[in-house]
């Protein structure tokens, strides 16, 4: 039984006069009377046990967007239930109105809506609802926590979507839709045209030349239906917060932009989240929208505070595809010992695939280089310089094995990685 503020006020109003009178008998009599009155009031309150609660609403929502969690509350008891309820969403769900008043007559039902504005990606849950039912005098209440499990999956925001129009325009140009063509081996045949001075003689189509009695050359376009395998590092280095988001969230944005762009370009996409075991997997094989599958697979991902098992990465790529592919490693250049993990794995992959390492660079490093007003600033600048030199050395070692490196600040990494994909596709290296 819970007492209300009104009951407390009555107790105080009863105690003050009693204290002015001689003897404690009257005091105890008034207190007992008020307690009995509160007990009767609680007994007359509708039972929260009689409530039946059914949840409804969207199963998923984009981060920072609004979601409405619906509640259908039905009173199966014989008494009116009048009071309030609290929906038990976790704080990151951003519930605007988790506490609401209810008044449900016997045998009837009411609907309520809890507005959510999530501030964190992942699976949010509300395991129960706590109901408080007041008596007719509003002196006391009966309270019970009712199991009514609710869940909401908060998807990545995909803010890098704004780069899609410009990247798709470049992709259409490569496909010949804007009269841009390339010549050379290893690409897909597009059309025939007359030979002009400067054309590669290897592009001459001798059969067509014999039929037309004029020298004819073939034009080519980048091949379609290639493989793109993205591996997102979810180890401890992914937990580092750079700028206003974690390294993991930046990798998700880059993977979303590249995945959707590659699918539009006619390529097959595989996404793997890995550290020491597979955390998530999605791909363009099968029916349905690739973007939907990607965001659903990415939503529950969180950094794992363990080291990345780089020795197992080539096997994961082989399990995803046996063909030559573009392998994109979304990881860090400054975590652990890259000469023992990242570099050997990337070099092994580069022997069969085209490999790109995409890493986030902290913009604070550049700021620290310019702040040298005092001794502490000089030491910070020296540390930043050392970190940048180490990143440069790792990048140079990777390029020595034929690995492409995209090292950019958080908001620049997704478009820079998309540009690298387009450049490799134009060069016929996919």
XYZ file of C-alpha atoms in Angstrom:
430
model
C 0.000 0.000 0.000
C 1.257 3.471 -0.859
C 0.130 6.661 0.900
C -0.550 9.888 -0.929
C 0.478 13.445 -0.188
C -3.076 14.158 0.928
C -2.801 11.491 3.633
C 0.455 12.985 4.894
C -1.142 16.417 5.019
C -4.078 15.093 7.071
C -1.703 13.410 9.497
C 0.170 16.667 10.036
C -3.039 18.605 10.485
C -4.131 16.028 13.064
C -0.867 15.901 14.973
C -0.375 19.634 15.494
C -3.595 20.211 17.495
C -3.131 16.976 19.423
C 0.331 18.011 20.570
C -1.218 21.055 22.219
C -3.498 18.859 24.336
C -2.399 17.015 27.488
C -1.858 13.272 27.203
C -0.918 11.011 24.348
C -4.145 9.052 24.204
C -5.840 11.474 21.897
C -2.816 11.544 19.635
C -2.764 7.790 19.191
C -6.510 7.751 18.648
C -6.301 10.281 15.822
C -3.350 8.485 14.230
C -5.163 5.150 14.395
C -8.272 6.701 12.870
C -6.314 8.184 9.994
C -4.484 4.907 9.412
C -7.752 3.015 9.392
C -9.217 5.537 6.955
C -6.213 5.114 4.652
C -6.544 1.341 4.875
C -10.207 1.482 3.910
C -9.372 3.837 1.050
C -6.697 1.444 -0.251
C -9.087 -1.494 0.059
C -11.670 0.321 -2.050
C -9.089 1.132 -4.778
C -9.228 -0.859 -7.991
C -6.744 -3.709 -8.113
C -3.781 -3.248 -10.515
C -3.784 -7.035 -10.852
C -6.952 -6.768 -12.894
C -5.260 -4.717 -15.611
C -4.286 -6.319 -18.892
C -1.701 -4.349 -20.901
C -0.897 -4.895 -24.575
C 1.910 -3.018 -26.322
C 1.941 -1.740 -29.887
C 3.960 0.625 -32.034
C 6.952 0.577 -34.360
C 9.527 -2.181 -33.928
C 12.419 0.009 -35.101
C 13.286 3.661 -35.503
C 16.252 5.694 -36.722
C 18.502 7.244 -34.093
C 17.296 10.681 -32.901
C 13.903 10.191 -34.574
C 10.573 9.959 -32.735
C 8.876 6.674 -31.916
C 5.444 6.203 -30.354
C 5.077 3.270 -27.966
C 1.381 2.457 -27.739
C -0.288 0.883 -24.697
C -3.736 -0.696 -24.627
C -4.857 -0.930 -20.979
C -7.959 -3.058 -20.254
C -9.581 -3.398 -16.823
C -10.852 -6.949 -16.273
C -11.768 -6.282 -12.636
C -14.964 -5.108 -10.930
C -13.713 -1.743 -9.700
C -12.558 1.385 -11.414
C -8.784 1.815 -11.596
C -7.842 5.459 -11.217
C -4.257 6.534 -10.746
C -1.044 6.602 -12.758
C 1.485 4.357 -14.450
C 5.195 4.502 -15.209
C 6.629 2.808 -18.292
C 10.011 1.257 -17.505
C 12.076 2.312 -20.527
C 15.801 2.700 -19.947
C 17.125 6.296 -19.894
C 18.714 6.103 -23.375
C 15.240 5.557 -24.835
C 14.556 9.234 -24.151
C 10.972 8.729 -22.930
C 9.247 12.121 -22.938
C 6.166 11.138 -20.891
C 6.863 7.831 -19.117
C 4.513 8.764 -16.221
C 0.850 9.299 -17.145
C -2.535 9.405 -15.427
C -5.087 6.662 -16.128
C -8.775 6.231 -15.369
C -10.160 2.879 -16.530
C -13.714 1.881 -15.525
C -14.458 -1.778 -14.853
C -14.764 -3.832 -18.016
C -13.457 -1.022 -20.242
C -10.130 -0.132 -21.819
C -8.059 2.942 -22.510
C -5.144 3.734 -24.772
C -1.969 5.651 -23.958
C 1.084 6.653 -25.945
C 4.611 7.042 -24.595
C 6.746 9.244 -26.841
C 10.353 8.058 -27.264
C 13.294 9.984 -28.690
C 16.237 7.532 -28.493
C 19.693 8.952 -27.979
C 21.616 5.696 -28.426
C 21.739 3.057 -31.143
C 20.882 -0.535 -30.262
C 18.085 -2.602 -28.750
C 16.085 -0.760 -26.090
C 13.750 -2.604 -23.731
C 10.983 -1.899 -21.257
C 10.359 -5.083 -19.219
C 7.403 -3.845 -17.175
C 4.917 -1.120 -16.297
C 4.291 0.018 -12.719
C 0.671 0.967 -11.974
C -0.548 2.884 -8.918
C -4.310 2.775 -8.237
C -5.774 5.300 -5.767
C -8.834 4.873 -3.607
C -11.898 7.136 -3.809
C -10.544 9.473 -1.084
C -7.077 9.629 -2.728
C -5.494 8.940 0.664
C -3.741 5.679 -0.209
C -3.055 3.553 -3.242
C -2.327 0.011 -4.332
C 0.755 -0.448 -6.486
C 1.909 -3.308 -8.647
C 4.543 -3.871 -11.343
C 3.034 -5.657 -14.328
C 5.199 -7.610 -16.770
C 4.658 -6.107 -20.217
C 7.825 -6.552 -22.258
C 8.435 -3.986 -24.965
C 11.411 -3.487 -27.268
C 12.578 -0.988 -29.842
C 15.520 -1.362 -32.210
C 17.288 1.941 -32.845
C 18.953 1.908 -36.268
C 22.047 3.836 -37.400
C 21.098 7.315 -38.628
C 22.938 6.989 -41.997
C 23.808 10.677 -42.051
C 26.254 10.026 -44.904
C 23.225 9.499 -47.143
C 23.594 13.132 -48.197
C 26.641 12.146 -50.273
C 24.676 9.607 -52.329
C 23.522 11.896 -55.208
C 27.016 13.097 -56.098
C 28.553 9.618 -55.804
C 25.798 8.042 -57.884
C 26.360 10.652 -60.592
C 30.010 9.632 -60.819
C 28.951 6.002 -60.926
C 26.549 6.649 -63.801
C 29.346 8.282 -65.723
C 31.416 5.139 -65.331
C 28.504 3.037 -66.560
C 28.423 5.034 -69.786
C 25.211 6.871 -68.984
C 26.984 10.194 -69.364
C 29.021 9.253 -72.429
C 32.157 8.490 -70.422
C 33.974 5.340 -71.514
C 37.411 3.815 -71.013
C 39.529 1.417 -72.998
C 41.749 -1.395 -71.828
C 41.875 -4.973 -70.684
C 40.001 -6.371 -67.767
C 36.788 -4.398 -68.349
C 33.369 -5.133 -69.801
C 32.695 -4.682 -73.534
C 30.429 -1.728 -74.316
C 30.336 -0.880 -78.048
C 32.280 -0.492 -81.323
C 33.456 2.719 -82.968
C 35.842 3.872 -85.678
C 39.538 3.936 -84.943
C 41.136 7.339 -84.272
C 44.797 8.166 -83.922
C 46.013 7.433 -80.404
C 43.784 4.429 -79.781
C 45.412 1.325 -78.348
C 45.939 -1.130 -81.210
C 45.041 -3.940 -78.839
C 41.486 -2.599 -78.828
C 41.054 -3.195 -82.578
C 38.252 -5.650 -83.390
C 39.625 -7.408 -86.511
C 36.425 -9.242 -87.390
C 34.365 -6.075 -87.330
C 37.138 -4.323 -89.274
C 36.979 -6.978 -92.003
C 33.199 -6.703 -92.279
C 33.157 -2.903 -92.534
C 36.386 -2.383 -94.500
C 37.378 0.198 -91.879
C 39.393 -0.061 -88.712
C 37.067 -0.534 -85.743
C 37.975 -0.560 -82.061
C 36.127 -1.790 -79.019
C 35.162 0.488 -76.139
C 34.927 -0.816 -72.639
C 33.261 0.047 -69.383
C 33.934 -1.044 -65.808
C 32.813 -4.567 -65.116
C 29.621 -5.161 -63.131
C 28.619 -7.863 -60.693
C 31.883 -7.757 -58.797
C 32.311 -8.562 -55.112
C 32.739 -6.049 -52.300
C 33.506 -7.479 -48.852
C 33.484 -5.038 -45.929
C 34.960 -6.132 -42.587
C 34.227 -3.883 -39.612
C 36.613 -4.133 -36.669
C 34.510 -4.331 -33.474
C 37.411 -4.882 -31.078
C 38.464 -2.546 -28.260
C 39.868 0.111 -30.618
C 36.346 0.649 -31.987
C 35.256 2.059 -28.613
C 37.456 5.163 -28.916
C 35.379 8.332 -29.194
C 36.646 10.636 -31.922
C 34.966 13.988 -32.386
C 31.293 13.431 -31.502
C 30.976 9.676 -32.151
C 32.782 6.401 -31.574
C 35.100 4.894 -34.141
C 32.577 2.066 -34.523
C 29.765 4.483 -35.473
C 31.979 6.182 -38.052
C 32.776 2.783 -39.535
C 29.068 1.991 -39.730
C 28.385 5.192 -41.646
C 31.216 4.471 -44.085
C 30.046 0.886 -44.586
C 26.451 2.000 -45.237
C 27.452 4.531 -47.874
C 29.848 2.149 -49.612
C 27.418 -0.775 -49.437
C 24.485 1.107 -50.960
C 26.733 2.686 -53.603
C 28.246 -0.666 -54.587
C 24.799 -2.238 -54.856
C 23.658 0.585 -57.112
C 26.782 -0.058 -59.169
C 25.699 -3.653 -59.750
C 28.196 -5.249 -57.366
C 27.497 -7.909 -54.752
C 28.092 -6.725 -51.204
C 28.977 -8.659 -48.046
C 29.247 -6.981 -44.655
C 30.998 -8.687 -41.727
C 31.412 -7.357 -38.176
C 34.258 -9.278 -36.575
C 36.766 -9.232 -33.710
C 37.419 -12.766 -32.444
C 34.127 -14.113 -33.667
C 31.415 -13.029 -36.058
C 29.219 -10.340 -34.503
C 26.982 -9.574 -37.492
C 26.675 -10.417 -41.153
C 24.564 -9.081 -44.021
C 24.765 -9.115 -47.789
C 23.031 -8.421 -51.059
C 22.425 -12.111 -51.770
C 18.737 -12.962 -51.590
C 15.617 -10.862 -51.829
C 14.940 -7.577 -50.134
C 16.565 -4.209 -49.671
C 20.290 -4.274 -48.875
C 20.096 -1.055 -46.861
C 17.396 -2.540 -44.643
C 19.446 -5.670 -43.999
C 22.568 -3.643 -43.265
C 20.977 -1.317 -40.710
C 19.225 -4.221 -38.986
C 22.529 -6.107 -38.684
C 24.424 -3.010 -37.520
C 21.910 -1.741 -34.947
C 22.894 -3.968 -31.964
C 26.654 -3.791 -32.548
C 28.796 -2.579 -29.665
C 32.599 -2.544 -29.253
C 34.024 -5.613 -27.545
C 36.919 -4.986 -25.163
C 39.156 -7.657 -26.652
C 41.939 -7.680 -29.216
C 41.193 -8.167 -32.901
C 42.125 -11.603 -34.267
C 43.689 -10.497 -37.556
C 45.005 -13.982 -38.326
C 41.396 -15.181 -38.761
C 40.357 -12.388 -41.147
C 41.592 -14.022 -44.411
C 39.574 -17.128 -43.549
C 36.470 -14.991 -43.031
C 36.957 -13.439 -46.462
C 37.383 -16.870 -48.061
C 34.164 -17.994 -46.386
C 32.347 -14.988 -47.853
C 33.652 -15.381 -51.423
C 36.080 -17.467 -53.419
C 36.413 -14.844 -56.186
C 38.680 -11.863 -56.474
C 36.991 -9.027 -54.592
C 37.383 -5.578 -53.182
C 38.074 -6.156 -49.477
C 37.565 -3.105 -47.254
C 38.964 -3.260 -43.706
C 37.308 -0.640 -41.475
C 39.726 -0.478 -38.570
C 42.339 1.636 -36.818
C 45.909 2.476 -37.787
C 47.077 3.281 -34.268
C 45.780 0.425 -32.132
C 47.803 -2.510 -30.831
C 50.753 -3.657 -32.929
C 49.825 -3.242 -36.631
C 53.077 -4.834 -37.771
C 51.945 -8.061 -36.075
C 48.240 -7.956 -36.909
C 46.839 -5.579 -39.513
C 49.784 -5.412 -41.901
C 50.369 -9.192 -42.303
C 46.626 -9.837 -42.734
C 46.234 -7.059 -45.306
C 49.339 -8.237 -47.186
C 47.979 -11.798 -47.313
C 44.639 -10.554 -48.638
C 46.313 -8.282 -51.189
C 47.884 -11.317 -52.883
C 44.427 -12.309 -54.162
C 42.159 -9.301 -53.685
C 42.140 -5.546 -53.993
C 42.418 -4.353 -50.400
C 41.493 -0.979 -48.900
C 42.130 -0.051 -45.271
C 39.814 2.709 -44.045
C 40.716 4.356 -40.734
C 39.485 7.338 -38.722
C 41.966 10.087 -37.891
C 41.372 12.223 -34.805
C 41.095 15.920 -35.834
C 42.368 16.820 -32.369
C 45.843 15.750 -33.493
C 45.995 18.626 -35.955
C 44.765 21.057 -33.311
C 47.399 19.912 -30.838
C 50.168 20.514 -33.368
C 49.357 24.248 -33.467
C 49.023 24.812 -29.699
C 52.552 25.420 -28.415
C 52.110 28.467 -26.171
C 53.451 26.766 -23.050
C 55.464 23.731 -21.998
C 52.397 21.506 -21.704
C 51.327 22.516 -25.220
C 54.772 21.664 -26.592
C 54.600 18.190 -25.046
C 51.105 17.642 -26.464
C 52.288 18.799 -29.890
C 55.212 16.359 -29.722
C 52.851 13.508 -28.834
C 50.529 14.441 -31.712
C 53.463 14.608 -34.120
C 54.629 11.173 -33.020
C 51.129 9.711 -33.473
C 50.837 11.169 -36.973
C 54.277 9.866 -37.931
C 53.315 6.388 -36.754
C 50.132 6.495 -38.836
C 52.148 7.623 -41.851
C 54.618 4.786 -41.360
C 51.838 2.190 -41.112
C 50.155 3.599 -44.223
C 53.433 3.494 -46.163
C 54.010 -0.129 -45.136
C 50.516 -1.098 -46.258
C 50.953 0.619 -49.625
C 54.216 -1.290 -50.090
C 52.104 -4.451 -50.278
C 49.675 -2.863 -52.752
C 47.042 -1.956 -50.157
C 45.121 1.299 -50.603
C 44.700 3.426 -47.461
C 41.951 5.932 -46.690
C 42.880 7.885 -43.565
C 40.388 10.663 -42.884
C 38.566 12.514 -40.137
C 35.183 11.129 -39.009
C 32.835 13.140 -41.233
C 35.171 12.802 -44.221
C 35.759 9.059 -44.068
C 32.477 7.880 -45.714
C 32.764 10.109 -48.836
C 36.515 9.497 -49.125
C 35.966 5.742 -49.030
C 33.210 6.046 -51.649
C 35.585 8.034 -53.884
C 38.215 5.300 -53.511
C 35.651 2.689 -54.610
C 34.716 4.745 -57.679
C 38.385 5.301 -58.543
C 39.178 1.591 -58.316
C 36.109 0.744 -60.368
C 37.120 3.246 -63.051
C 40.584 1.704 -63.193
C 39.137 -1.791 -63.591
C 40.777 -3.003 -60.383
C 37.667 -4.502 -58.796
